[in-house]
Amino acid sequence: MATVSTGTFDSELKARHRAMWASGDYPSMVETFLTPLGPELVRACEIRAGQRVLDVAAGTGNASIPAARQGADVTASDLTPELLEAGRGRAQETGVELDWVASDAERLPFEDASFDVVMSAIGVMFAPHHQAAADELVRTCRPGGTIGLLSWTPEGMLGALFRTMGPFAPPPPPGAQSPPLWGSEAHVRELLGARVELHTVRRQVLDVTAFEHARDYGAFFRARYGPTIAAQANARKDGREEELVAALDAFCDEWDRGAPGRARFEMEYLIAVGTRA
Ligand SMILES: C[S@@+](CC[C@H](N)C(=O)[O-])C[C@H]1O[C@@H](n2cnc3c(N)ncnc32)[C@H](O)[C@@H]1O
């Protein structure tokens, strides 16, 4: 079992991650093209009224709010209080009540076995120490409960975006693993082991048609997506900003499946749902 790095180093790392996710405008990314993912995970987990549900790395509640609308008793947890605050506003508009708890997925402040469903939509994959985060998902879910994950795949578009940004980004901290690995079935099976019997594992595609021109997608990420903003700031420091912009433009051209003036991207993700032993 991997150990979580503790102490000052870990709190500085998490503070950097928190600031990164609070930068840009992640809530507008959800509204522009990510909204379908939350309800998709809620359906895959078959969330019902009365269940105690924990959404890990919930952001603005893209999965938590649809779960609460099903009548579940939902706790939305995330490292970034700014995103939880935006989620609270969204929930109020929708007329549902949830608990919003700022916490690190690698050290969740919840009792063992205290939830019927523990889920994460493109969320827990961004905690740097995968085994520590997986152990927390398992610990907080009751035996017989459901663990559901929706993660970008390494072979899909987000995996390729992280490979494109990698050479420009600040070096990853020691022991950190790459987020899209959570979209690999073998990796998820290794992390969860015999503690979770996966009954649903499938790849799906999010069709993105929100952008007129392919390169608008890259510009949108440079302005609003924390990891891209961090890579761009680091590239600027190294005098390589233009090189990054060119690499992102080429990436967008390569992944565009649309027609001139109507860009279309297929973003692949893995859904993995299982029962806690
Ligand atoms: C791509 S967003 C996904 C948010 C949300 N689940 C959704 O579907 O829109 C990734 C989220 O992971 C959160 N995150 C990153 N590292 C984390 C950590 N160590 N613990 C908890 N949340 C974390 C970020 O704050 C951000 O909200």
Short mmCIF file of C-alpha atoms and ligand atoms in Angstrom, two decimals:
data_model
loop_
_atom_site.label_atom_id
_atom_site.label_comp_id
_atom_site.label_asym_id
_atom_site.label_seq_id
_atom_site.Cartn_x
_atom_site.Cartn_y
_atom_site.Cartn_z
CA MET A 1 0.00 0.00 0.00
CA ALA A 2 1.43 3.41 -0.97
CA THR A 3 2.03 5.93 1.75
CA VAL A 4 0.71 9.47 1.50
CA SER A 5 3.47 11.99 1.85
CA THR A 6 2.63 14.02 4.90
CA GLY A 7 3.72 17.20 6.56
CA THR A 8 4.75 20.52 5.11
CA PHE A 9 5.63 19.17 1.68
CA ASP A 10 2.18 17.64 1.19
CA SER A 11 0.32 20.68 2.50
CA GLU A 12 2.33 22.95 0.18
CA LEU A 13 1.60 20.62 -2.73
CA LYS A 14 -2.13 20.57 -1.97
CA ALA A 15 -2.18 24.36 -1.53
CA ARG A 16 -0.65 24.66 -5.03
CA HIS A 17 -3.25 22.26 -6.43
CA ARG A 18 -6.06 24.14 -4.72
CA ALA A 19 -4.85 27.45 -6.22
CA MET A 20 -4.51 25.80 -9.63
CA TRP A 21 -8.10 24.51 -9.62
CA ALA A 22 -9.40 27.86 -8.35
CA SER A 23 -7.66 29.67 -11.22
CA GLY A 24 -9.36 30.26 -14.55
CA ASP A 25 -13.04 29.42 -14.64
CA TYR A 26 -13.73 25.73 -14.17
CA PRO A 27 -17.47 26.28 -13.45
CA SER A 28 -17.92 27.71 -16.97
CA MET A 29 -16.21 24.63 -18.46
CA VAL A 30 -18.81 22.43 -16.80
CA GLU A 31 -21.60 24.58 -18.20
CA THR A 32 -20.09 24.74 -21.69
CA PHE A 33 -19.54 21.04 -22.32
CA LEU A 34 -19.02 18.84 -19.26
CA THR A 35 -22.56 18.84 -17.82
CA PRO A 36 -23.62 15.43 -19.25
CA LEU A 37 -20.92 13.57 -17.29
CA GLY A 38 -22.43 14.03 -13.80
CA PRO A 39 -25.87 12.57 -14.57
CA GLU A 40 -24.14 9.78 -16.55
CA LEU A 41 -22.26 8.66 -13.44
CA VAL A 42 -25.36 9.00 -11.24
CA ARG A 43 -27.24 6.68 -13.64
CA ALA A 44 -24.35 4.21 -13.75
CA CYS A 45 -24.33 4.08 -9.92
CA GLU A 46 -28.16 3.67 -9.88
CA ILE A 47 -28.46 6.28 -7.14
CA ARG A 48 -31.81 6.20 -5.36
CA ALA A 49 -33.69 8.32 -2.83
CA GLY A 50 -32.50 7.90 0.74
CA GLN A 51 -29.00 6.68 -0.05
CA ARG A 52 -26.03 8.34 1.64
CA VAL A 53 -23.79 9.44 -1.22
CA LEU A 54 -20.26 10.84 -1.10
CA ASP A 55 -18.99 12.65 -4.22
CA VAL A 56 -15.18 12.91 -4.04
CA ALA A 57 -13.48 15.82 -5.84
CA ALA A 58 -16.99 17.03 -6.60
CA GLY A 59 -16.04 20.49 -7.89
CA THR A 60 -19.24 22.44 -8.52
CA GLY A 61 -21.41 19.37 -7.93
CA ASN A 62 -21.81 18.15 -11.49
CA ALA A 63 -22.58 14.64 -10.17
CA SER A 64 -23.63 15.60 -6.62
CA ILE A 65 -26.52 17.83 -7.65
CA PRO A 66 -28.18 15.25 -9.94
CA ALA A 67 -27.71 12.67 -7.14
CA ALA A 68 -29.44 15.03 -4.68
CA ARG A 69 -32.22 15.53 -7.22
CA GLN A 70 -32.80 11.77 -7.06
CA GLY A 71 -33.53 12.26 -3.35
CA ALA A 72 -30.17 10.99 -2.08
CA ASP A 73 -28.50 12.46 0.98
CA VAL A 74 -25.36 13.86 -0.68
CA THR A 75 -22.01 15.09 0.62
CA ALA A 76 -19.96 16.92 -2.01
CA SER A 77 -16.28 17.03 -1.02
CA ASP A 78 -13.44 18.77 -2.83
CA LEU A 79 -10.00 20.25 -2.26
CA THR A 80 -11.02 23.64 -3.70
CA PRO A 81 -13.44 25.69 -1.55
CA GLU A 82 -14.01 28.18 -4.41
CA LEU A 83 -15.52 25.41 -6.55
CA LEU A 84 -17.67 24.12 -3.69
CA GLU A 85 -18.95 27.67 -3.22
CA ALA A 86 -19.91 27.86 -6.90
CA GLY A 87 -21.62 24.48 -6.48
CA ARG A 88 -23.56 25.71 -3.49
CA GLY A 89 -24.92 28.54 -5.68
CA ARG A 90 -25.90 26.05 -8.41
CA ALA A 91 -27.65 23.82 -5.87
CA GLN A 92 -29.62 26.75 -4.49
CA GLU A 93 -30.80 27.62 -8.01
CA THR A 94 -31.84 23.99 -8.49
CA GLY A 95 -33.63 23.88 -5.12
CA VAL A 96 -31.69 20.95 -3.60
CA GLU A 97 -29.70 20.76 -0.37
CA LEU A 98 -26.34 19.03 0.01
CA ASP A 99 -23.42 19.11 2.42
CA TRP A 100 -20.33 20.80 0.96
CA VAL A 101 -17.07 19.74 2.65
CA ALA A 102 -13.58 21.00 1.78
CA SER A 103 -11.25 18.00 1.99
CA ASP A 104 -8.37 16.17 0.37
CA ALA A 105 -9.36 12.93 -1.40
CA GLU A 106 -6.22 11.33 0.05
CA ARG A 107 -7.37 11.98 3.63
CA LEU A 108 -11.15 12.15 3.76
CA PRO A 109 -12.63 13.43 7.03
CA PHE A 110 -15.38 10.78 7.13
CA GLU A 111 -15.92 7.66 9.23
CA ASP A 112 -15.24 4.19 7.85
CA ALA A 113 -18.18 2.69 5.93
CA SER A 114 -20.31 5.82 6.31
CA PHE A 115 -21.72 6.00 2.75
CA ASP A 116 -23.88 3.72 0.56
CA VAL A 117 -22.32 5.17 -2.60
CA VAL A 118 -18.89 6.75 -3.07
CA MET A 119 -18.39 8.22 -6.51
CA SER A 120 -16.15 10.58 -8.45
CA ALA A 121 -16.59 12.15 -11.90
CA ILE A 122 -13.29 13.21 -13.49
CA GLY A 123 -12.30 14.18 -9.94
CA VAL A 124 -10.36 11.73 -7.76
CA MET A 125 -8.13 11.09 -10.79
CA PHE A 126 -6.47 14.47 -10.04
CA ALA A 127 -5.30 13.54 -6.53
CA PRO A 128 -1.58 12.87 -7.03
CA HIS A 129 -1.21 9.67 -4.96
CA HIS A 130 -3.56 7.20 -6.59
CA GLN A 131 -3.36 4.36 -4.08
CA ALA A 132 -3.95 6.67 -1.12
CA ALA A 133 -7.04 8.13 -2.81
CA ALA A 134 -8.36 4.70 -3.84
CA ASP A 135 -7.94 3.45 -0.27
CA GLU A 136 -10.06 6.36 0.96
CA LEU A 137 -12.85 5.57 -1.53
CA VAL A 138 -12.90 1.99 -0.27
CA ARG A 139 -12.66 2.93 3.42
CA THR A 140 -15.60 5.35 3.38
CA CYS A 141 -17.95 3.03 1.45
CA ARG A 142 -19.95 0.47 3.46
CA PRO A 143 -19.62 -3.24 2.63
CA GLY A 144 -22.21 -3.98 -0.07
CA GLY A 145 -22.19 -0.32 -1.11
CA THR A 146 -21.31 1.07 -4.54
CA ILE A 147 -18.12 2.70 -5.77
CA GLY A 148 -18.47 4.52 -9.11
CA LEU A 149 -15.81 6.28 -11.12
CA LEU A 150 -15.85 8.23 -14.34
CA SER A 151 -12.35 9.07 -15.61
CA TRP A 152 -10.74 10.34 -18.80
CA THR A 153 -8.78 7.58 -20.54
CA PRO A 154 -5.03 7.71 -21.30
CA GLU A 155 -5.70 6.93 -24.99
CA GLY A 156 -8.47 9.53 -25.30
CA MET A 157 -8.35 13.25 -25.90
CA LEU A 158 -7.71 14.34 -22.30
CA GLY A 159 -4.89 11.79 -22.01
CA ALA A 160 -3.37 13.31 -25.15
CA LEU A 161 -3.87 16.83 -23.79
CA PHE A 162 -1.88 15.93 -20.67
CA ARG A 163 0.89 14.45 -22.83
CA THR A 164 0.92 17.65 -24.92
CA MET A 165 1.12 19.92 -21.86
CA GLY A 166 3.58 17.68 -19.95
CA PRO A 167 6.84 19.08 -21.40
CA PHE A 168 5.75 22.64 -20.52
CA ALA A 169 4.25 21.98 -17.08
CA PRO A 170 6.10 22.25 -13.77
CA PRO A 171 7.76 18.90 -12.94
CA PRO A 172 5.36 16.55 -11.12
CA PRO A 173 6.03 16.11 -7.40
CA PRO A 174 7.81 12.89 -6.34
CA GLY A 175 5.42 9.95 -6.12
CA ALA A 176 2.69 11.65 -8.17
CA GLN A 177 1.00 9.58 -10.87
CA SER A 178 -0.56 10.80 -14.08
CA PRO A 179 -4.32 11.58 -13.80
CA PRO A 180 -5.55 9.75 -16.96
CA LEU A 181 -4.17 6.45 -15.60
CA TRP A 182 -7.50 6.25 -13.71
CA GLY A 183 -9.11 5.75 -17.12
CA SER A 184 -7.23 2.46 -17.54
CA GLU A 185 -9.28 -0.55 -16.41
CA ALA A 186 -6.13 -2.45 -15.36
CA HIS A 187 -4.98 0.46 -13.19
CA VAL A 188 -8.37 0.80 -11.47
CA ARG A 189 -8.49 -2.96 -10.82
CA GLU A 190 -5.01 -2.78 -9.32
CA LEU A 191 -5.91 0.19 -7.10
CA LEU A 192 -9.16 -1.30 -5.79
CA GLY A 193 -8.06 -4.95 -5.76
CA ALA A 194 -10.37 -7.59 -4.31
CA ARG A 195 -12.02 -4.98 -2.10
CA VAL A 196 -14.36 -3.96 -4.93
CA GLU A 197 -16.07 -6.29 -7.41
CA LEU A 198 -16.46 -4.26 -10.58
CA HIS A 199 -19.69 -5.14 -12.40
CA THR A 200 -19.71 -2.34 -14.98
CA VAL A 201 -16.67 -1.27 -16.94
CA ARG A 202 -17.21 0.54 -20.22
CA ARG A 203 -15.68 3.24 -22.38
CA GLN A 204 -17.89 6.06 -23.64
CA VAL A 205 -17.39 9.28 -25.53
CA LEU A 206 -18.42 12.83 -24.68
CA ASP A 207 -19.24 14.57 -27.94
CA VAL A 208 -18.12 18.22 -27.75
CA THR A 209 -19.68 20.59 -30.28
CA ALA A 210 -19.46 23.85 -28.32
CA PHE A 211 -16.65 25.35 -30.41
CA GLU A 212 -16.81 26.87 -33.86
CA HIS A 213 -13.12 26.48 -34.73
CA ALA A 214 -10.89 23.64 -33.51
CA ARG A 215 -8.33 25.96 -31.96
CA ASP A 216 -11.03 27.72 -29.88
CA TYR A 217 -10.96 24.59 -27.73
CA GLY A 218 -7.26 25.14 -26.89
CA ALA A 219 -7.80 28.86 -26.26
CA PHE A 220 -10.72 28.02 -23.97
CA PHE A 221 -8.50 25.66 -21.95
CA ARG A 222 -5.67 28.24 -21.79
CA ALA A 223 -8.08 30.79 -20.30
CA ARG A 224 -10.13 28.56 -17.99
CA TYR A 225 -8.58 25.18 -17.13
CA GLY A 226 -6.27 25.20 -14.09
CA PRO A 227 -3.77 22.58 -15.36
CA THR A 228 -3.43 24.37 -18.73
CA ILE A 229 -3.09 27.76 -17.04
CA ALA A 230 -0.30 26.31 -14.83
CA ALA A 231 1.50 24.81 -17.86
CA GLN A 232 1.26 28.12 -19.72
CA ALA A 233 2.61 30.11 -16.74
CA ASN A 234 5.55 27.71 -16.47
CA ALA A 235 6.18 27.85 -20.24
CA ARG A 236 6.16 31.67 -20.06
CA LYS A 237 8.75 31.55 -17.27
CA ASP A 238 10.93 29.33 -19.49
CA GLY A 239 10.42 31.55 -22.57
CA ARG A 240 8.40 28.76 -24.27
CA GLU A 241 4.87 30.15 -24.26
CA GLU A 242 4.63 30.43 -28.05
CA GLU A 243 5.82 26.84 -28.37
CA LEU A 244 3.05 25.70 -25.99
CA VAL A 245 0.38 27.63 -27.90
CA ALA A 246 1.60 26.08 -31.16
CA ALA A 247 1.57 22.58 -29.61
CA LEU A 248 -2.00 23.12 -28.37
CA ASP A 249 -3.12 24.41 -31.78
CA ALA A 250 -1.66 21.32 -33.45
CA PHE A 251 -3.33 19.13 -30.81
CA CYS A 252 -6.74 20.74 -31.51
CA ASP A 253 -6.32 20.31 -35.28
CA GLU A 254 -5.38 16.66 -34.80
CA TRP A 255 -8.41 15.83 -32.61
CA ASP A 256 -11.06 17.80 -34.53
CA ARG A 257 -13.60 15.42 -36.07
CA GLY A 258 -15.92 18.17 -37.33
CA ALA A 259 -16.26 20.26 -40.47
CA PRO A 260 -14.89 23.77 -41.20
CA GLY A 261 -16.67 26.24 -38.90
CA ARG A 262 -18.16 23.39 -36.83
CA ALA A 263 -15.50 21.74 -34.70
CA ARG A 264 -16.35 18.46 -32.98
CA PHE A 265 -14.30 16.51 -30.47
CA GLU A 266 -14.77 13.06 -29.02
CA MET A 267 -13.53 12.86 -25.45
CA GLU A 268 -13.27 9.27 -24.26
CA TYR A 269 -13.83 8.26 -20.65
CA LEU A 270 -14.06 5.07 -18.63
CA ILE A 271 -16.97 4.28 -16.35
CA ALA A 272 -16.16 1.73 -13.64
CA VAL A 273 -18.76 0.77 -11.05
CA GLY A 274 -18.55 -2.00 -8.50
CA THR A 275 -19.69 -3.35 -5.15
CA ARG A 276 -17.59 -2.95 -2.03
CA ALA A 277 -16.81 -6.39 -0.59
C1 LIG B 1 -11.93 18.27 -13.48
S1 LIG B 1 -12.51 18.77 -11.93
C2 LIG B 1 -13.96 17.73 -11.71
C3 LIG B 1 -14.99 18.29 -10.78
C4 LIG B 1 -16.34 17.59 -10.79
N1 LIG B 1 -16.27 16.24 -10.27
C5 LIG B 1 -16.99 17.59 -12.14
O1 LIG B 1 -17.44 16.53 -12.59
O2 LIG B 1 -17.10 18.67 -12.73
C6 LIG B 1 -11.31 18.08 -10.83
C7 LIG B 1 -11.59 18.37 -9.38
O3 LIG B 1 -10.67 17.66 -8.56
C8 LIG B 1 -10.43 18.45 -7.42
N2 LIG B 1 -9.21 17.93 -6.79
C9 LIG B 1 -7.94 17.96 -7.26
N3 LIG B 1 -7.10 17.38 -6.39
C10 LIG B 1 -7.86 16.97 -5.33
C11 LIG B 1 -7.58 16.32 -4.10
N4 LIG B 1 -6.33 15.96 -3.76
N5 LIG B 1 -8.60 16.07 -3.25
C12 LIG B 1 -9.87 16.45 -3.56
N6 LIG B 1 -10.20 17.08 -4.71
C13 LIG B 1 -9.21 17.33 -5.59
C14 LIG B 1 -10.33 19.85 -7.97
O4 LIG B 1 -10.49 20.82 -6.98
C15 LIG B 1 -11.46 19.83 -9.01
O5 LIG B 1 -12.66 20.26 -8.44
#
